[in-house]
Amino acid sequence: MLTSPGRNYVTLKVTTDDGIVGWGDATVNGRELAVASYLRDHIAPLLVGLDADRIEDTWQYLYRGVYWRRGPITMAAIGAVDLALWDIKGKALNQPVYQLLGGKVRDRLLAYTHATGWSTPELLESVDAIRERGFTAIRAQSGVPGLDSVYGVQRHRDAYEPASRGAKPVVEVWDTEAYLRHAPVMLAEVRDHVGPELKLLHDAHHRLTPIEAARLGKELEPLRLFWLEDVTPAENQQALDLVRQHTTTPLAIGEVFNTIWDCKDLIIGQKIDYVRTCVMHAGGISHVRRIFDLANLYQVKGAPHGPSDVSPLTMAASVHLGISNPAGAIQEYMGYPREVSEVFHVSYELVDGYLVPGEAPGLGVEFDEQAAAGFPFESAYLPVARDRDGSMHDW
Ligand code: CS2
Ligand code: MG
């Protein structure tokens, strides 16, 4: 089902013969209809008659049994089925999913959220407000002098949403040099303001060349960032060799990856410190726990993507995995538009900057179909970025 409580979500409902309902998230921001069609037209007919108990075999059937493998749409659709089947198994056994994954290895899962301000004083205000909510890990993003729009910040607004409604993507103008002049100054002011203890994160959103990324990482070393995220476009993994040669700033990458094949070389080669693969976008709990287990062997930590554009069902799955897997280090918790809580009733909780899964059976998130119907889907897109000369840049 497609619904738009403040932003678009795709939700999968799986019902067993004995009436147990499992919910899965399948949201791919700006490509919602594609994944909805993949589920409705290509997966739903295959699920009829399968045994809902056989989560792993269903995963293998939908992944290995299909000639055209991988990719964001396919893997999000498989992820949605996987989430729904774990939800069903938990409900059938009357246990929260983290128990089925082996139980807790930590009492609570560290969370970080986004501080955003167009100017540095606005950003510092946002940082202070987030600290008051108990967070000890914060991602800081700000505007860049000379640019009208920048990833992660909404001018004249304190909340940020990456997608905007409309039939076409908004075009933003990007200037890497302006960003590289400003980001170190802005982050130094944040570090000065918060002192040494706060875990400070920053996202470069795939925009730099390897040498630009190396320079930024080196310049930021004195600020002791918790991590610097997505410095270079994720496809070119060799770029990270060069970045690593020049900086000890910890690197996080992986929100656009969708299988273990996308991150295995980075993990084994120890080219990153945190793998950010999203629990739903990479085939669900069944697959991402394998990424976590591989990462754990190499002291790489799991830090799943958790923006507002994956639904609370994915957030819950991340919390169940993170609390029960040794690799689970930190969970992104961007937060949701207000209306989301009318549609998704969650049992996980955010307490003093940490997430806890709650004891409800399954994933612990109920989807209210009637409420959802009150928020019809509206086409929305992520922006695109162009350089000052008009050529496309990585957004
Ligand atoms: C991001 C996302 O959360 C993050 O770190 O990079 O906000 C990303 O831009 C969106 O998920 C895109 O849909
Ligand atoms: Mg990111």
Coordinates of N, CA and C in Angstrom, one line a residue, residues 202-325:
H202 N 29.5 13.9 10.2 CA 29.2 14.8 9.1 C 29.0 13.9 7.8
D203 N 28.1 14.3 6.9 CA 27.8 13.6 5.7 C 28.2 14.4 4.5
A204 N 29.1 13.9 3.7 CA 29.5 14.6 2.5 C 28.7 14.2 1.2
H205 N 27.8 13.2 1.4 CA 26.8 12.8 0.5 C 27.4 12.6 -0.9
H206 N 28.4 11.8 -1.0 CA 29.0 11.3 -2.3 C 29.4 12.3 -3.3
R207 N 29.9 13.5 -2.8 CA 30.1 14.6 -3.7 C 31.5 14.9 -4.1
L208 N 32.5 14.2 -3.5 CA 33.9 14.7 -3.6 C 34.6 13.7 -4.5
T209 N 35.7 14.2 -5.1 CA 36.7 13.3 -5.8 C 37.6 12.7 -4.7
P210 N 38.3 11.6 -5.0 CA 39.2 11.0 -4.0 C 40.1 12.0 -3.4
I211 N 40.8 12.9 -4.2 CA 41.8 13.8 -3.6 C 41.1 14.8 -2.7
E212 N 39.9 15.3 -3.1 CA 39.2 16.3 -2.3 C 38.8 15.6 -1.0
A213 N 38.3 14.4 -1.1 CA 37.9 13.7 0.2 C 39.1 13.5 1.1
A214 N 40.3 13.1 0.5 CA 41.5 12.9 1.3 C 41.8 14.2 2.0
R215 N 41.7 15.3 1.3 CA 42.1 16.6 1.9 C 41.1 17.0 3.0
L216 N 39.8 16.8 2.8 CA 38.8 17.1 3.8 C 39.1 16.2 5.1
G217 N 39.3 14.9 4.9 CA 39.5 14.0 6.0 C 40.7 14.5 6.8
K218 N 41.7 14.9 6.2 CA 43.0 15.3 6.8 C 42.7 16.6 7.6
E219 N 42.0 17.5 7.0 CA 41.8 18.8 7.6 C 40.9 18.6 8.9
L220 N 40.0 17.6 8.8 CA 39.1 17.4 9.9 C 39.7 16.6 11.1
E221 N 40.9 16.0 10.9 CA 41.4 15.2 11.9 C 41.4 15.8 13.3
P222 N 41.9 17.1 13.5 CA 41.9 17.6 14.8 C 40.5 17.7 15.5
L223 N 39.5 17.6 14.7 CA 38.1 17.7 15.3 C 37.6 16.4 15.8
R224 N 38.4 15.3 15.5 CA 38.1 14.0 16.0 C 36.6 13.6 15.7
L225 N 36.2 13.6 14.5 CA 34.9 13.3 14.1 C 34.6 11.8 14.5
F226 N 33.4 11.5 14.8 CA 33.0 10.1 15.0 C 33.0 9.4 13.6
W227 N 32.5 10.1 12.6 CA 32.7 9.6 11.2 C 32.5 10.7 10.2
L228 N 33.1 10.5 9.1 CA 32.8 11.3 7.9 C 32.2 10.4 6.9
E229 N 31.0 10.7 6.5 CA 30.1 9.8 5.7 C 30.2 10.1 4.2
D230 N 30.1 9.0 3.4 CA 29.9 9.0 2.0 C 30.8 10.1 1.3
V231 N 32.1 10.0 1.5 CA 32.9 11.1 0.9 C 32.9 11.1 -0.6
T232 N 33.0 9.9 -1.2 CA 33.0 9.8 -2.6 C 31.8 8.9 -3.2
P233 N 31.5 9.0 -4.4 CA 30.4 8.2 -5.0 C 30.7 6.7 -4.7
A234 N 29.7 6.0 -4.3 CA 29.9 4.7 -3.7 C 30.3 3.6 -4.7
E235 N 30.1 3.9 -6.0 CA 30.5 2.9 -7.0 C 32.0 2.6 -7.1
N236 N 32.8 3.7 -7.0 CA 34.2 3.6 -7.1 C 34.9 3.3 -5.8
Q237 N 35.1 2.1 -5.5 CA 35.6 1.7 -4.2 C 37.1 2.0 -4.0
Q238 N 37.8 2.0 -5.2 CA 39.2 2.2 -5.1 C 39.5 3.6 -4.6
A239 N 38.5 4.5 -4.8 CA 38.7 5.9 -4.3 C 39.1 5.9 -2.8
L240 N 38.6 5.0 -2.1 CA 38.8 5.0 -0.6 C 40.2 4.6 -0.3
D241 N 41.0 3.9 -1.2 CA 42.4 3.6 -0.9 C 43.1 4.9 -0.7
L242 N 42.9 5.8 -1.7 CA 43.6 7.1 -1.6 C 43.2 7.9 -0.4
V243 N 41.9 7.9 -0.1 CA 41.4 8.6 1.1 C 42.1 8.1 2.4
R244 N 42.1 6.8 2.5 CA 42.7 6.1 3.6 C 44.2 6.4 3.8
Q245 N 44.9 6.5 2.7 CA 46.3 6.8 2.8 C 46.6 8.1 3.4
H246 N 45.6 9.0 3.4 CA 45.9 10.4 3.8 C 45.3 10.8 5.1
T247 N 44.3 10.0 5.6 CA 43.6 10.5 6.8 C 43.2 9.3 7.8
T248 N 43.2 9.7 9.0 CA 42.7 8.7 10.1 C 41.3 9.1 10.5
T249 N 40.7 10.1 9.8 CA 39.2 10.4 10.1 C 38.4 9.1 9.8
P250 N 37.6 8.6 10.7 CA 36.9 7.4 10.4 C 35.9 7.6 9.3
L251 N 35.7 6.6 8.5 CA 34.9 6.7 7.3 C 33.7 5.8 7.4
A252 N 32.5 6.3 7.0 CA 31.3 5.5 6.9 C 30.7 5.5 5.5
I253 N 30.3 4.4 5.0 CA 29.7 4.4 3.7 C 28.7 3.2 3.6
G254 N 27.8 3.3 2.6 CA 27.0 2.1 2.3 C 25.5 2.3 2.2
E255 N 25.0 3.5 2.4 CA 23.5 3.7 2.4 C 22.9 3.3 1.0
V256 N 23.7 3.4 0.0 CA 23.1 3.1 -1.3 C 23.5 1.6 -1.7
F257 N 24.2 0.9 -0.9 CA 24.5 -0.5 -1.2 C 23.3 -1.3 -1.0
N258 N 23.2 -2.4 -1.8 CA 22.0 -3.3 -1.5 C 22.3 -4.8 -1.4
T259 N 23.6 -5.2 -1.5 CA 23.9 -6.6 -1.1 C 25.3 -6.6 -0.4
I260 N 25.6 -7.8 0.1 CA 26.9 -8.0 0.7 C 28.0 -7.8 -0.3
W261 N 27.7 -8.1 -1.6 CA 28.7 -8.0 -2.6 C 29.2 -6.5 -2.8
D262 N 28.3 -5.6 -2.5 CA 28.7 -4.2 -2.6 C 29.7 -3.7 -1.5
C263 N 29.7 -4.4 -0.4 CA 30.5 -3.9 0.7 C 31.6 -4.9 1.1
K264 N 31.6 -6.1 0.6 CA 32.6 -7.1 1.1 C 34.0 -6.7 1.0
D265 N 34.4 -6.1 -0.2 CA 35.8 -5.7 -0.4 C 36.2 -4.5 0.6
L266 N 35.2 -3.7 0.8 CA 35.5 -2.5 1.7 C 35.7 -3.0 3.1
I267 N 34.9 -4.0 3.5 CA 35.0 -4.6 4.8 C 36.3 -5.4 5.0
I268 N 36.5 -6.3 4.1 CA 37.7 -7.2 4.2 C 39.0 -6.4 4.0
G269 N 38.9 -5.4 3.1 CA 40.1 -4.5 2.9 C 40.3 -3.5 4.0
Q270 N 39.3 -3.4 5.0 CA 39.3 -2.4 6.1 C 39.5 -1.0 5.6
K271 N 38.7 -0.7 4.5 CA 38.8 0.6 3.9 C 37.7 1.5 4.6
I272 N 36.8 1.0 5.3 CA 35.8 1.8 6.0 C 35.8 1.4 7.5
D273 N 35.2 2.2 8.3 CA 35.0 1.9 9.7 C 33.6 1.5 10.1
Y274 N 32.7 2.1 9.3 CA 31.2 1.8 9.6 C 30.6 1.4 8.2
V275 N 29.8 0.4 8.3 CA 29.0 0.0 7.1 C 27.6 0.4 7.3
R276 N 27.0 1.3 6.3 CA 25.8 2.0 6.6 C 24.6 1.3 5.9
T277 N 24.7 0.1 5.4 CA 23.7 -0.5 4.6 C 22.4 -0.5 5.3
C278 N 21.3 -0.2 4.6 CA 20.0 -0.1 5.2 C 19.4 -1.5 5.3
V279 N 18.8 -1.7 6.5 CA 18.3 -3.1 6.7 C 17.2 -3.5 5.7
M280 N 16.4 -2.6 5.2 CA 15.4 -3.0 4.2 C 16.0 -2.9 2.8
H281 N 16.7 -1.9 2.5 CA 17.2 -1.7 1.1 C 18.2 -2.8 0.7
A282 N 18.8 -3.5 1.7 CA 19.7 -4.6 1.4 C 19.1 -6.0 1.7
G283 N 17.8 -6.2 1.4 CA 17.3 -7.5 1.5 C 16.8 -7.9 2.8
G284 N 16.7 -7.0 3.8 CA 16.0 -7.4 5.1 C 17.0 -7.8 6.1
I285 N 16.5 -8.3 7.2 CA 17.3 -8.7 8.4 C 18.1 -9.9 7.9
S286 N 17.5 -10.8 7.2 CA 18.2 -12.1 6.8 C 19.5 -11.8 6.1
H287 N 19.6 -10.8 5.3 CA 20.8 -10.5 4.6 C 21.8 -9.5 5.3
V288 N 21.2 -8.5 5.9 CA 22.0 -7.5 6.6 C 22.7 -8.1 7.8
R289 N 22.1 -9.1 8.4 CA 22.8 -9.7 9.5 C 24.1 -10.4 9.0
R290 N 24.1 -10.9 7.8 CA 25.3 -11.5 7.2 C 26.4 -10.4 7.0
I291 N 25.9 -9.2 6.5 CA 26.9 -8.1 6.4 C 27.5 -7.8 7.7
F292 N 26.6 -7.7 8.8 CA 27.1 -7.4 10.1 C 28.1 -8.4 10.6
D293 N 27.8 -9.7 10.3 CA 28.7 -10.8 10.8 C 30.1 -10.7 10.1
L294 N 30.0 -10.4 8.8 CA 31.3 -10.2 8.1 C 32.1 -9.0 8.7
A295 N 31.3 -7.9 8.9 CA 32.0 -6.7 9.4 C 32.6 -6.9 10.7
N296 N 31.9 -7.7 11.6 CA 32.4 -8.0 12.9 C 33.8 -8.6 12.9
L297 N 34.0 -9.5 11.9 CA 35.3 -10.2 11.9 C 36.5 -9.2 11.6
Y298 N 36.1 -8.1 11.0 CA 37.2 -7.1 10.6 C 37.1 -5.8 11.4
Q299 N 36.4 -5.8 12.5 CA 36.3 -4.6 13.4 C 35.7 -3.5 12.7
V300 N 34.9 -3.8 11.6 CA 34.1 -2.7 11.0 C 32.7 -2.8 11.7
K301 N 32.1 -1.6 11.9 CA 30.9 -1.6 12.7 C 29.7 -1.4 11.8
G302 N 28.5 -1.9 12.3 CA 27.3 -1.7 11.5 C 26.6 -0.5 12.0
A303 N 26.1 0.3 11.1 CA 25.5 1.6 11.5 C 24.4 1.9 10.4
P304 N 23.3 1.2 10.4 CA 22.3 1.2 9.3 C 21.7 2.6 9.1
H305 N 21.5 2.8 7.8 CA 20.8 4.0 7.3 C 19.4 4.1 8.0
G306 N 19.1 5.3 8.5 CA 17.8 5.4 9.1 C 17.2 6.8 8.9
P307 N 17.0 7.2 7.6 CA 16.4 8.5 7.3 C 14.9 8.5 7.4
S308 N 14.3 9.6 7.3 CA 12.8 9.6 7.3 C 12.2 8.9 6.1
D309 N 13.0 8.6 5.1 CA 12.4 8.0 3.9 C 12.5 6.4 4.0
V310 N 12.8 5.9 5.1 CA 12.4 4.4 5.3 C 11.4 4.5 6.5
S311 N 10.4 3.6 6.5 CA 9.3 3.8 7.4 C 9.8 3.2 8.8
P312 N 9.0 3.5 9.8 CA 9.2 2.9 11.2 C 9.4 1.4 11.2
L313 N 8.9 0.7 10.2 CA 9.0 -0.7 10.1 C 10.5 -1.1 9.9
T314 N 11.2 -0.3 9.0 CA 12.6 -0.5 8.8 C 13.4 -0.1 10.0
M315 N 13.0 1.0 10.6 CA 13.6 1.4 11.9 C 13.6 0.3 12.9
A316 N 12.4 -0.2 13.1 CA 12.2 -1.3 14.1 C 13.1 -2.5 13.8
A317 N 13.2 -2.9 12.5 CA 14.0 -4.0 12.1 C 15.5 -3.7 12.4
S318 N 15.9 -2.5 12.2 CA 17.3 -2.0 12.5 C 17.6 -2.1 14.0
V319 N 16.6 -1.7 14.8 CA 16.8 -1.8 16.2 C 16.9 -3.2 16.7
H320 N 16.0 -4.1 16.2 CA 16.1 -5.5 16.6 C 17.5 -6.1 16.2
L321 N 17.9 -5.8 15.0 CA 19.2 -6.3 14.6 C 20.4 -5.7 15.4
G322 N 20.4 -4.4 15.5 CA 21.5 -3.7 16.2 C 21.6 -4.1 17.7
I323 N 20.5 -4.4 18.3 CA 20.6 -4.7 19.7 C 21.0 -6.1 20.0
S324 N 20.9 -7.0 18.9 CA 21.2 -8.4 19.1 C 22.5 -8.8 18.3
N325 N 23.2 -7.9 17.7 CA 24.3 -8.3 16.9 C 25.6 -7.6 17.4

